[in-house]
Amino acid sequence: MERTCFNTELSEKNVGQEVCLVGWVSKKRNLGSIVFIDLRDRSGIIQITVNEGVTIPDVRNEYVIQVKGKVSLKEKANPNLKTGMIEIIASEVNVINTAKTTPLIIADETDALEDTRLKYRYLDLRRPIMQKYMDVRHTIKMAVHEYLSKEHFIEVETPILTLSTPEGARDYLVPSRVHHGKFYALPQSPQIFKQLLMIGGFERYYQIARCFRDEDLRADRQPDFTQIDIETSFLDQNQFLTMMEGLIKEIFARTINYEVKLPLRRLTYKEAMDNYGSDKPDTRFDIKLHDVKAIFAKSEFGGFKDVETIKAIVVPGVSASTSRKVIDELTLEAKKFGLGGLSVIKVENNEFSGSFVKFLSEDEKAALRSDLAIKDNDLLIIAAGKYNRVCPLLGALRLRYGRELGLIKPGTFDLLWVVDFPLFERDVENGQITSTHHPFTRPRDEDLKYLDSDPTKILSYAYDIVINGYEAGGGSLRIYNQDVQKKIFQVLGLSDEDIKRKFGFFVDAFQYGTPPHAGMAFGLDRLTMILGGTDNIRDVIAFPKNLNAVCPMSGAPNIVDQAQLDDLGIAVTDWEK
Ligand code: ASP
């Protein structure tokens, strides 16, 4: 008899049926006369009961077995299993393959170190939770294919071996064997190609695209990752965002059966920074940044004199638990953000206290109380200095407290657009101007006048979608006017020669009837994290790299044969120790 079905397709309705199941031994309990086996297949676990008189071969955990038997109602249901109402009374158990003792336990709860999990990833992937993450990922992709196909998009693949694309990260390079000394770059995104597809007349393109960026890794970053990459022609910003909201709604409905209310809220970049100190604000909890510069207009405190910005956050109910050590930590955090320090005021027995209070006048105290609605036991944190430092610092602190104090309700989702980003940003270290998104982002028409005089003042038609404080995607309207594009390249300090070498073909293409176009990319990995409920990007990628950009399973990256290097005309001069 061949396998009749997946384990969890069986229920009380099948009682009495003869079935044949296959899968892995998840657990075995031998009670002498009777043996229980938890049989696991991709769908889940079912209990096999082997009664006295039925002889079975030796089976151990993770053996692959075939079981023949009859579906029967359990005397006492197991509420932890989907199939908990039933069991299979085995008539025959056959071993299809044996297994060594596994180096990690195949269960959701595991104490295995992450490097062990990555080294034996094929076993880690057997854990039901990992299968669930992969399932969420697949469901998102299916929603994307179906929703976008219905909206007349087509999927087009773009090259992996290509030229550098300007997303601002370091490229992964691939040496050419045929052309010594020349390199392909792996795409940081399909940006240039998708815009060329608009010039190519496709009007609506998408691709579940692999992208590569050689960046230092963090919990939510991988060197190779996947984007849902989208480009459209002839839509204005509002039409485009509305279409993307439809996609997000579909994805949430399909994966977690959650109804996203549309339209999504839109915050300008300035509002996001002003109020939340972040361009990807988590607005699921209410701590906000307050501008208190006016309150301190006459302050005698040196740190508040002649500064660009003075802002404060009020953290509810933590004064009493804020020790000297915590205040030192907060100060250290301020230093990390390039500020000299910060001012911390406690509210104890309805009185302001702490070493900073001596600098406060009665008027200032009264103004703080009334403007910030301060309550007993609140903690007031004030930072002063450059806007670009004060806001991110307080943004990070509000987030830390939001998490620490459990102000974020689990299972809630907070979706919004951040719009009107600055077109350029100035590197704090070297003062150089770079694109906030990429150099093809269209400046707002009304700001074009600053292109020569003060480019950092220019805002752009760029937007990010933020979900629970993650940047889940971003994009922009694109420049389709050649002169503006040239000008942007110039502001970025690219010489005519650079432009020709890096983007010559792209700039040329714009001469042949370029439609107005707009697009964005969603991070598939991040979306899967958010919808799957994990904050580790490696959980949602089948074979990820660790934080050192190494795959502990395959050992990549690795040395290669000298003959391969010779073929490529490459000599390694600086071997890793
Ligand atoms: N290419 C951009 C990115 O990878 C997204 C876009 O502008 O469409 O972030």
Coordinates of C-alpha atoms and ligand atoms in Angstrom, one line a residue:
M1 CA 0.0 0.0 0.0
E2 CA 1.3 3.5 -0.8
R3 CA 1.0 6.5 1.4
T4 CA -2.6 7.4 1.6
C5 CA -2.4 11.0 2.9
F6 CA -0.5 13.6 5.1
N7 CA -0.8 12.9 8.8
T8 CA -3.0 15.9 9.7
E9 CA -5.4 15.3 6.9
L10 CA -6.9 12.6 9.1
S11 CA -9.5 13.4 11.8
E12 CA -12.5 11.7 13.6
K13 CA -14.2 11.5 10.2
N14 CA -11.7 8.9 9.1
V15 CA -12.2 6.5 12.1
G16 CA -12.2 2.9 10.9
Q17 CA -10.2 3.6 7.7
E18 CA -7.1 1.6 6.8
V19 CA -4.2 4.1 6.1
C20 CA -0.6 4.0 5.2
L21 CA 1.5 6.9 6.5
V22 CA 5.2 7.8 6.2
G23 CA 7.4 10.2 8.1
W24 CA 10.0 10.6 10.8
V25 CA 9.9 9.2 14.3
S26 CA 9.6 12.3 16.5
K27 CA 9.3 10.4 19.8
K28 CA 8.9 6.8 20.9
R29 CA 7.6 5.5 24.3
N30 CA 7.9 1.9 25.0
L31 CA 5.6 0.8 27.8
G32 CA 6.5 -2.9 27.5
S33 CA 3.4 -4.4 26.1
I34 CA 2.4 -1.3 24.1
V35 CA 4.5 1.2 22.1
F36 CA 3.6 4.8 21.2
I37 CA 5.3 6.5 18.3
D38 CA 4.8 10.2 17.4
L39 CA 5.1 10.2 13.6
R40 CA 6.0 13.5 12.1
D41 CA 5.5 14.5 8.5
R42 CA 5.5 18.0 7.0
S43 CA 1.9 18.5 8.0
G44 CA 2.4 17.6 11.6
I45 CA 2.3 14.8 14.2
I46 CA 0.0 11.9 14.6
Q47 CA 0.2 9.2 17.3
I48 CA 0.8 5.6 16.3
T49 CA -0.1 2.9 18.8
V50 CA 1.5 -0.5 18.5
N51 CA -0.5 -3.0 20.7
E52 CA 0.7 -6.2 22.2
G53 CA 1.1 -8.9 19.6
V54 CA 2.2 -6.7 16.7
T55 CA 6.0 -7.0 16.3
I56 CA 7.8 -4.1 14.9
P57 CA 11.4 -3.5 14.0
D58 CA 13.7 -1.3 16.2
V59 CA 12.8 2.3 15.5
R60 CA 14.5 5.3 17.0
N61 CA 14.2 9.1 16.8
E62 CA 14.4 10.5 13.3
Y63 CA 14.2 7.1 11.6
V64 CA 12.1 7.3 8.4
I65 CA 9.3 4.8 8.7
Q66 CA 6.2 3.6 7.0
V67 CA 3.1 2.7 9.1
K68 CA 0.1 0.8 8.1
G69 CA -2.9 0.7 10.4
K70 CA -6.4 1.7 11.2
V71 CA -7.6 5.2 12.3
S72 CA -9.2 5.0 15.7
L73 CA -10.7 7.4 18.2
K74 CA -8.5 8.0 21.2
E75 CA -9.8 7.4 24.6
K76 CA -8.4 10.6 25.9
A77 CA -7.8 13.4 23.4
N78 CA -4.5 15.2 23.3
P79 CA -5.3 18.9 23.0
N80 CA -1.8 19.8 21.9
L81 CA -2.1 18.0 18.6
K82 CA -4.2 18.8 15.6
T83 CA -4.8 15.1 15.3
G84 CA -5.2 14.7 19.0
M85 CA -8.7 13.1 18.8
I86 CA -7.4 10.1 16.9
E87 CA -4.6 7.6 16.8
I88 CA -3.4 4.9 14.3
I89 CA -3.6 1.4 15.6
A90 CA -0.6 -0.1 13.7
S91 CA -0.7 -3.4 11.9
E92 CA 2.7 -3.0 10.4
V93 CA 5.7 -0.7 10.8
N94 CA 8.6 -0.7 8.3
V95 CA 11.9 1.1 8.5
I96 CA 12.6 3.0 5.3
N97 CA 15.8 4.5 6.6
T98 CA 17.7 4.7 9.9
A99 CA 19.2 7.9 11.4
K100 CA 22.2 8.7 13.6
T101 CA 21.4 10.5 16.9
T102 CA 20.9 14.1 15.8
P103 CA 23.1 16.8 17.2
L104 CA 20.0 18.9 18.0
I105 CA 16.6 18.2 19.2
I106 CA 14.0 18.3 16.5
A107 CA 11.4 20.4 18.4
D108 CA 10.3 24.0 18.5
E109 CA 12.0 24.4 21.9
T110 CA 15.7 23.9 21.3
D111 CA 18.7 24.9 23.4
A112 CA 21.0 24.4 20.4
L113 CA 23.4 27.2 19.7
E114 CA 22.7 29.1 16.5
D115 CA 25.9 27.9 14.9
T116 CA 24.9 24.3 15.5
R117 CA 21.5 25.0 14.1
L118 CA 23.1 26.5 11.0
K119 CA 25.7 23.8 10.7
Y120 CA 23.0 21.1 10.7
R121 CA 20.5 23.4 9.0
Y122 CA 18.7 20.4 7.3
L123 CA 17.8 19.1 10.8
D124 CA 17.0 22.5 12.1
L125 CA 14.6 22.9 9.2
R126 CA 12.7 19.8 10.4
R127 CA 11.6 21.8 13.4
P128 CA 7.9 22.6 13.0
I129 CA 8.4 26.3 13.7
M130 CA 11.0 26.5 10.9
Q131 CA 8.5 24.8 8.6
K132 CA 6.0 27.4 9.6
Y133 CA 8.3 30.3 8.7
M134 CA 8.9 28.8 5.3
D135 CA 5.2 28.3 4.8
V136 CA 4.6 32.0 5.7
R137 CA 7.2 32.9 3.2
H138 CA 5.7 30.8 0.5
T139 CA 2.2 32.2 1.2
I140 CA 3.5 35.8 0.9
K141 CA 5.0 34.9 -2.5
M142 CA 1.8 33.3 -3.7
A143 CA -0.2 36.4 -2.6
V144 CA 2.3 38.6 -4.5
H145 CA 2.1 36.5 -7.7
E146 CA -1.7 36.4 -7.7
Y147 CA -2.4 40.0 -6.7
L148 CA 0.1 41.5 -9.0
S149 CA -0.9 39.3 -12.0
K150 CA -4.4 40.4 -11.5
E151 CA -3.2 44.0 -11.6
H152 CA -1.5 43.2 -15.0
F153 CA 2.0 43.0 -13.7
I154 CA 4.4 40.4 -15.2
E155 CA 7.4 38.9 -13.6
V156 CA 10.6 39.4 -15.5
E157 CA 14.0 38.1 -14.4
T158 CA 17.0 40.4 -14.5
P159 CA 20.7 39.5 -14.5
I160 CA 22.7 38.4 -11.5
L161 CA 26.0 39.0 -13.2
T162 CA 25.8 42.6 -13.9
L163 CA 27.3 46.1 -13.3
S164 CA 27.3 47.8 -9.9
T165 CA 23.9 49.3 -8.9
P166 CA 23.8 52.3 -6.8
E167 CA 22.0 51.4 -3.6
G168 CA 24.8 52.7 -1.4
A169 CA 26.3 49.5 -0.1
R170 CA 29.5 47.7 -1.1
D171 CA 29.2 45.3 -4.1
Y172 CA 30.0 41.7 -4.2
L173 CA 32.3 41.3 -7.2
V174 CA 32.7 38.4 -9.5
P175 CA 36.0 38.2 -11.6
S176 CA 35.7 37.6 -15.3
R177 CA 37.7 34.6 -16.6
V178 CA 37.4 35.8 -20.1
H179 CA 38.3 39.4 -19.4
H180 CA 41.1 39.4 -16.8
G181 CA 41.0 42.5 -14.6
K182 CA 37.3 43.0 -15.2
F183 CA 34.5 42.3 -12.8
Y184 CA 30.8 41.7 -12.7
A185 CA 29.0 43.0 -9.7
L186 CA 26.1 41.1 -8.1
P187 CA 23.0 43.3 -8.1
Q188 CA 22.3 45.3 -4.9
S189 CA 18.8 45.4 -6.4
P190 CA 17.4 45.2 -10.0
Q191 CA 16.9 49.0 -9.9
I192 CA 18.5 49.9 -13.2
F193 CA 16.9 47.0 -15.1
K194 CA 13.5 47.5 -13.8
Q195 CA 13.6 51.1 -14.9
L196 CA 14.9 49.9 -18.3
L197 CA 11.9 47.6 -18.4
M198 CA 9.7 50.6 -18.1
I199 CA 11.5 52.2 -21.1
G200 CA 11.0 48.8 -22.7
G201 CA 7.3 49.3 -22.5
F202 CA 6.2 46.7 -19.9
E203 CA 4.4 49.3 -17.7
R204 CA 4.0 46.9 -14.8
Y205 CA 6.9 44.6 -13.7
Y206 CA 7.6 42.6 -10.6
Q207 CA 10.2 40.1 -9.6
I208 CA 10.9 38.1 -6.4
A209 CA 14.5 39.1 -6.8
R210 CA 17.7 38.1 -5.1
C211 CA 19.8 41.0 -4.0
F212 CA 23.4 41.2 -2.7
R213 CA 24.9 43.8 -0.4
D214 CA 28.3 43.5 1.3
E215 CA 27.4 45.2 4.5
D216 CA 28.1 44.5 8.2
L217 CA 25.4 42.1 9.3
R218 CA 22.8 42.7 12.0
A219 CA 19.9 40.8 13.4
D220 CA 17.8 41.9 10.4
R221 CA 20.3 41.8 7.6
Q222 CA 21.8 39.2 5.3
P223 CA 24.4 39.5 2.5
D224 CA 22.0 37.8 0.1
F225 CA 18.4 38.6 0.6
T226 CA 15.1 38.7 -1.4
Q227 CA 13.0 41.6 -2.4
I228 CA 9.6 41.8 -3.9
D229 CA 10.7 44.2 -6.6
I230 CA 8.1 46.3 -8.4
E231 CA 8.0 49.0 -11.0
T232 CA 5.1 50.8 -12.8
S233 CA 4.6 53.4 -15.5
F234 CA 2.1 56.2 -15.6
L235 CA 0.9 56.2 -12.0
D236 CA 1.2 59.1 -9.7
Q237 CA 2.3 58.6 -6.1
N238 CA -1.1 58.3 -4.7
Q239 CA -2.3 55.8 -7.2
F240 CA 0.9 53.7 -6.8
L241 CA 0.8 53.7 -2.9
T242 CA -2.9 52.7 -3.1
M243 CA -2.1 49.8 -5.3
M244 CA 0.7 48.7 -2.9
E245 CA -1.6 49.0 0.0
G246 CA -3.9 46.5 -1.7
L247 CA -1.0 44.1 -2.0
I248 CA -0.1 44.4 1.7
K249 CA -3.7 43.9 2.7
E250 CA -3.8 40.7 0.6
I251 CA -0.5 39.5 2.1
F252 CA -1.7 40.0 5.7
A253 CA -5.1 38.4 5.0
R254 CA -3.6 35.3 3.4
T255 CA -0.8 34.7 5.8
I256 CA -2.2 35.5 9.2
N257 CA -5.9 36.2 8.4
Y258 CA -5.5 39.8 9.7
E259 CA -7.5 42.6 8.2
V260 CA -5.4 45.7 7.5
K261 CA -7.5 48.9 7.5
L262 CA -6.9 51.1 4.5
P263 CA -5.8 53.7 3.6
L264 CA -2.6 53.5 5.7
R265 CA -1.5 56.5 7.7
R266 CA 1.1 58.7 6.0
L267 CA 3.7 60.6 8.1
T268 CA 6.2 62.9 6.5
Y269 CA 9.8 62.2 7.2
K270 CA 9.9 65.4 9.3
E271 CA 6.9 64.4 11.4
A272 CA 8.4 60.9 12.0
M273 CA 11.7 62.4 13.1
D274 CA 10.1 65.2 15.1
N275 CA 7.7 63.0 17.0
Y276 CA 9.4 59.6 17.1
G277 CA 13.1 60.3 16.4
S278 CA 13.1 57.7 13.7
D279 CA 12.3 57.4 10.0
K280 CA 10.9 53.9 10.8
P281 CA 8.8 54.8 13.9
D282 CA 7.1 52.1 15.9
T283 CA 3.9 54.0 16.8
R284 CA 2.4 51.1 18.8
F285 CA 3.1 52.9 22.0
D286 CA 2.6 56.5 23.0
I287 CA 6.0 57.9 24.2
K288 CA 6.7 60.8 21.9
L289 CA 9.5 63.4 21.5
H290 CA 8.5 66.9 22.7
D291 CA 10.2 70.0 21.5
V292 CA 11.1 71.9 24.7
K293 CA 13.4 74.5 23.2
A294 CA 11.0 77.3 23.8
I295 CA 10.7 76.4 27.5
F296 CA 14.4 76.7 27.9
A297 CA 14.8 80.0 25.9
K298 CA 16.1 81.8 28.9
S299 CA 17.9 78.8 30.6
E300 CA 21.1 79.5 32.4
F301 CA 22.2 75.9 31.8
G302 CA 25.3 75.9 29.5
G303 CA 24.3 72.8 27.7
F304 CA 21.1 74.4 26.5
K305 CA 22.7 77.6 25.2
D306 CA 22.9 78.2 21.4
V307 CA 21.9 74.7 20.5
E308 CA 19.8 73.7 17.5
T309 CA 17.4 71.4 19.3
I310 CA 16.2 70.6 22.8
K311 CA 13.8 67.7 23.0
A312 CA 12.4 65.5 25.8
I313 CA 10.6 62.3 26.3
V314 CA 8.5 61.3 29.3
V315 CA 8.8 57.7 30.4
P316 CA 5.8 56.7 32.5
G317 CA 6.2 55.2 35.9
V318 CA 9.9 54.5 36.1
S319 CA 11.4 57.3 38.3
A320 CA 11.6 55.1 41.4
S321 CA 13.3 52.3 39.6
T322 CA 15.9 54.5 37.9
S323 CA 19.2 54.0 39.6
R324 CA 22.4 55.8 39.2
K325 CA 23.5 52.9 37.0
V326 CA 20.6 53.4 34.7
I327 CA 21.3 57.1 34.4
D328 CA 25.0 56.2 33.6
E329 CA 23.7 53.9 30.9
L330 CA 21.5 56.6 29.4
T331 CA 24.5 59.0 29.4
L332 CA 26.6 56.4 27.6
E333 CA 23.9 56.0 25.0
A334 CA 23.9 59.8 24.4
K335 CA 27.6 59.7 23.8
K336 CA 27.2 56.9 21.2
F337 CA 24.9 59.3 19.4
G338 CA 27.6 62.0 19.4
L339 CA 26.1 64.1 22.3
G340 CA 27.9 65.2 25.4
G341 CA 25.2 63.8 27.6
L342 CA 21.6 64.2 28.6
S343 CA 19.6 65.6 31.5
V344 CA 17.5 63.3 33.6
I345 CA 14.7 64.5 35.9
K346 CA 12.8 62.3 38.3
V347 CA 9.3 63.0 39.5
E348 CA 9.1 61.7 43.1
N349 CA 6.2 62.6 45.4
N350 CA 5.1 65.0 42.6
E351 CA 8.4 66.9 43.0
F352 CA 11.1 67.2 40.4
S353 CA 14.4 65.7 41.7
G354 CA 17.8 64.7 40.5
S355 CA 21.1 66.6 40.0
F356 CA 19.7 68.6 37.1
V357 CA 16.9 70.2 39.0
K358 CA 19.1 73.0 40.3
F359 CA 19.3 74.4 36.8
L360 CA 15.5 74.6 36.5
S361 CA 13.6 77.8 37.2
E362 CA 10.1 77.7 38.6
D363 CA 8.7 78.9 35.3
E364 CA 10.5 76.1 33.4
K365 CA 9.2 73.5 35.9
A366 CA 5.6 74.8 35.5
A367 CA 5.9 74.8 31.7
L368 CA 7.3 71.3 31.6
R369 CA 4.5 70.1 33.8
S370 CA 1.7 71.6 31.8
D371 CA 3.2 71.0 28.3
L372 CA 4.3 67.4 28.9
A373 CA 1.4 66.3 31.1
I374 CA 3.9 64.9 33.7
K375 CA 2.6 62.5 36.3
D376 CA 4.1 61.3 39.6
N377 CA 6.9 58.7 39.1
D378 CA 7.5 59.7 35.4
L379 CA 11.0 60.1 34.2
L380 CA 11.9 63.1 32.1
I381 CA 14.8 62.7 29.7
I382 CA 16.1 65.9 27.9
A383 CA 18.6 66.0 25.2
A384 CA 20.1 69.1 23.5
G385 CA 22.4 69.5 20.5
K386 CA 22.1 68.9 16.8
Y387 CA 18.7 67.8 15.5
N388 CA 20.3 64.9 13.7
R389 CA 21.7 63.6 16.9
V390 CA 19.1 64.5 19.5
C391 CA 16.2 62.9 17.6
P392 CA 17.8 59.5 16.9
L393 CA 19.0 59.3 20.5
L394 CA 15.6 60.0 22.0
G395 CA 14.1 57.7 19.3
A396 CA 16.3 54.9 20.4
L397 CA 15.5 55.5 24.1
R398 CA 11.7 55.6 23.5
L399 CA 12.1 52.3 21.8
R400 CA 14.2 50.8 24.6
Y401 CA 11.6 51.8 27.2
G402 CA 8.7 50.8 25.0
R403 CA 10.1 47.3 24.9
E404 CA 11.4 47.2 28.4
L405 CA 8.1 48.3 29.9
G406 CA 6.0 46.0 27.7
L407 CA 4.1 48.9 26.2
I408 CA 3.8 47.1 22.9
K409 CA 0.9 44.7 22.8
P410 CA 1.9 41.4 21.2
G411 CA 0.1 40.5 18.1
T412 CA -0.6 44.0 17.1
F413 CA 0.4 45.5 13.8
D414 CA 1.2 49.1 13.0
L415 CA 1.5 50.0 9.4
L416 CA 2.3 53.4 7.9
W417 CA 4.0 55.2 5.1
V418 CA 6.8 57.6 5.7
V419 CA 6.9 60.1 2.8
D420 CA 8.8 63.2 1.7
F421 CA 12.3 62.0 2.5
P422 CA 15.2 64.3 2.0
L423 CA 16.7 63.6 -1.5
F424 CA 20.2 63.9 -0.2
E425 CA 22.0 63.4 3.1
R426 CA 25.3 64.7 4.2
D427 CA 27.8 62.3 5.6
V428 CA 28.5 63.4 9.2
E429 CA 32.1 62.3 9.0
N430 CA 33.3 63.5 5.6
G431 CA 30.6 66.0 4.7
Q432 CA 30.0 64.4 1.4
I433 CA 26.5 64.4 -0.2
T434 CA 25.0 61.1 -0.9
S435 CA 21.5 60.0 -2.1
T436 CA 19.1 59.1 0.7
H437 CA 17.6 56.3 -1.4
H438 CA 19.4 56.1 -4.8
P439 CA 20.3 58.7 -7.5
F440 CA 17.2 58.0 -9.6
T441 CA 14.8 59.2 -7.0
R442 CA 12.8 62.2 -8.2
P443 CA 13.1 65.5 -6.4
R444 CA 9.8 67.2 -5.5
D445 CA 9.0 69.7 -8.3
E446 CA 8.7 72.6 -5.9
D447 CA 12.2 71.9 -4.5
L448 CA 14.1 71.8 -7.8
K449 CA 15.0 75.4 -7.2
Y450 CA 17.5 74.3 -4.5
L451 CA 19.5 72.0 -6.7
D452 CA 22.3 74.6 -7.1
S453 CA 22.0 76.6 -3.9
D454 CA 21.2 74.1 -1.2
P455 CA 20.6 70.5 -2.3
T456 CA 20.2 69.1 1.2
K457 CA 16.9 71.2 1.4
I458 CA 15.3 69.2 -1.4
L459 CA 12.7 66.7 -0.5
S460 CA 11.9 63.8 -2.8
Y461 CA 9.0 61.7 -3.9
A462 CA 10.3 58.8 -1.9
Y463 CA 8.3 56.6 0.5
D464 CA 9.0 53.8 2.9
I465 CA 6.4 51.4 4.3
V466 CA 7.0 50.8 8.0
I467 CA 5.5 47.9 9.9
N468 CA 6.0 47.6 13.7
G469 CA 9.1 49.8 13.5
Y470 CA 10.7 47.8 10.6
E471 CA 11.4 49.4 7.2
A472 CA 9.5 46.7 5.3
G473 CA 9.9 48.3 1.9
G474 CA 10.7 51.5 0.1
G475 CA 10.7 53.2 -3.2
S476 CA 10.1 56.4 -5.1
L477 CA 8.9 58.1 -8.2
R478 CA 11.8 58.2 -10.6
I479 CA 13.4 60.9 -12.5
Y480 CA 12.4 60.7 -16.2
N481 CA 13.9 64.0 -17.3
Q482 CA 17.5 63.6 -18.6
D483 CA 18.6 67.1 -17.5
V484 CA 17.4 66.6 -13.9
Q485 CA 19.2 63.2 -13.8
K486 CA 22.4 64.7 -15.1
K487 CA 22.2 67.5 -12.5
I488 CA 21.7 65.0 -9.7
F489 CA 24.7 63.0 -10.8
Q490 CA 26.7 66.3 -10.7
V491 CA 25.5 67.1 -7.2
L492 CA 26.7 63.7 -6.1
G493 CA 30.1 64.6 -7.4
L494 CA 30.1 62.2 -10.4
S495 CA 32.3 63.3 -13.3
D496 CA 31.0 63.0 -16.9
E497 CA 33.4 60.1 -17.3
D498 CA 32.1 58.3 -14.1
I499 CA 28.5 58.8 -15.4
K500 CA 29.5 57.3 -18.8
R501 CA 31.3 54.3 -17.3
K502 CA 28.8 53.5 -14.5
F503 CA 25.4 54.5 -16.0
G504 CA 26.2 55.4 -19.7
F505 CA 23.8 52.9 -21.1
F506 CA 21.1 53.9 -18.6
V507 CA 21.4 57.6 -19.4
D508 CA 21.3 56.9 -23.1
A509 CA 18.1 54.9 -22.8
F510 CA 16.3 57.9 -21.3
Q511 CA 16.5 59.6 -24.7
Y512 CA 14.1 57.2 -26.3
G513 CA 10.7 58.1 -24.8
T514 CA 10.8 57.3 -21.1
P515 CA 7.4 57.1 -19.4
P516 CA 7.0 58.6 -15.9
H517 CA 7.5 55.7 -13.6
A518 CA 7.5 54.7 -10.0
G519 CA 8.3 51.6 -8.0
M520 CA 9.3 50.1 -4.7
A521 CA 10.7 47.0 -3.2
F522 CA 9.4 45.1 -0.2
G523 CA 11.9 43.0 1.9
L524 CA 10.5 39.5 1.6
D525 CA 12.7 38.4 4.5
R526 CA 11.5 41.2 6.8
L527 CA 7.9 40.7 5.9
T528 CA 8.2 37.0 6.7
M529 CA 9.8 37.9 10.1
I530 CA 7.0 40.3 10.9
L531 CA 4.3 37.9 9.9
G532 CA 6.0 34.8 11.2
G533 CA 6.6 36.5 14.6
T534 CA 10.4 36.3 14.9
D535 CA 13.0 39.0 15.1
N536 CA 15.8 37.0 13.6
I537 CA 16.1 37.2 9.9
R538 CA 18.1 33.9 9.8
D539 CA 14.9 32.1 10.9
V540 CA 13.1 32.9 7.7
I541 CA 15.9 32.0 5.2
A542 CA 16.4 28.3 4.5
F543 CA 20.2 28.5 4.3
P544 CA 21.4 31.8 5.8
K545 CA 24.8 33.1 6.7
N546 CA 25.8 33.8 10.3
L547 CA 26.8 37.2 11.6
N548 CA 30.3 36.8 10.2
A549 CA 28.8 36.3 6.7
V550 CA 29.8 32.6 6.9
C551 CA 27.6 29.6 6.1
P552 CA 28.6 27.2 8.9
M553 CA 27.1 24.2 7.0
S554 CA 28.9 24.5 3.7
G555 CA 31.8 26.6 5.0
A556 CA 31.4 29.3 2.4
P557 CA 33.3 31.5 1.7
N558 CA 36.3 29.2 1.2
I559 CA 39.6 29.1 -0.5
V560 CA 39.7 27.9 -4.1
D561 CA 42.3 25.9 -6.1
Q562 CA 45.3 27.8 -7.4
A563 CA 44.3 26.7 -10.9
Q564 CA 41.0 28.5 -10.5
L565 CA 42.8 31.7 -9.4
D566 CA 45.2 31.4 -12.3
D567 CA 42.3 31.0 -14.7
L568 CA 40.9 34.3 -13.4
G569 CA 44.3 36.0 -13.4
I570 CA 44.0 36.7 -9.7
A571 CA 46.8 36.6 -7.0
V572 CA 45.7 36.8 -3.4
T573 CA 48.1 39.0 -1.5
D574 CA 46.3 39.3 1.8
W575 CA 45.1 36.0 3.1
E576 CA 42.8 35.9 6.1
K577 CA 44.8 34.8 9.2
Ligands
ASP1 N1 15.8 49.6 -5.4 C1 15.3 50.1 -4.2 C2 15.9 49.3 -3.0 O1 16.4 48.2 -3.3 C3 13.8 50.1 -4.1 C4 13.2 51.0 -5.1 O2 13.5 52.2 -5.2 O3 12.4 50.4 -5.9 O4 15.8 49.6 -1.9

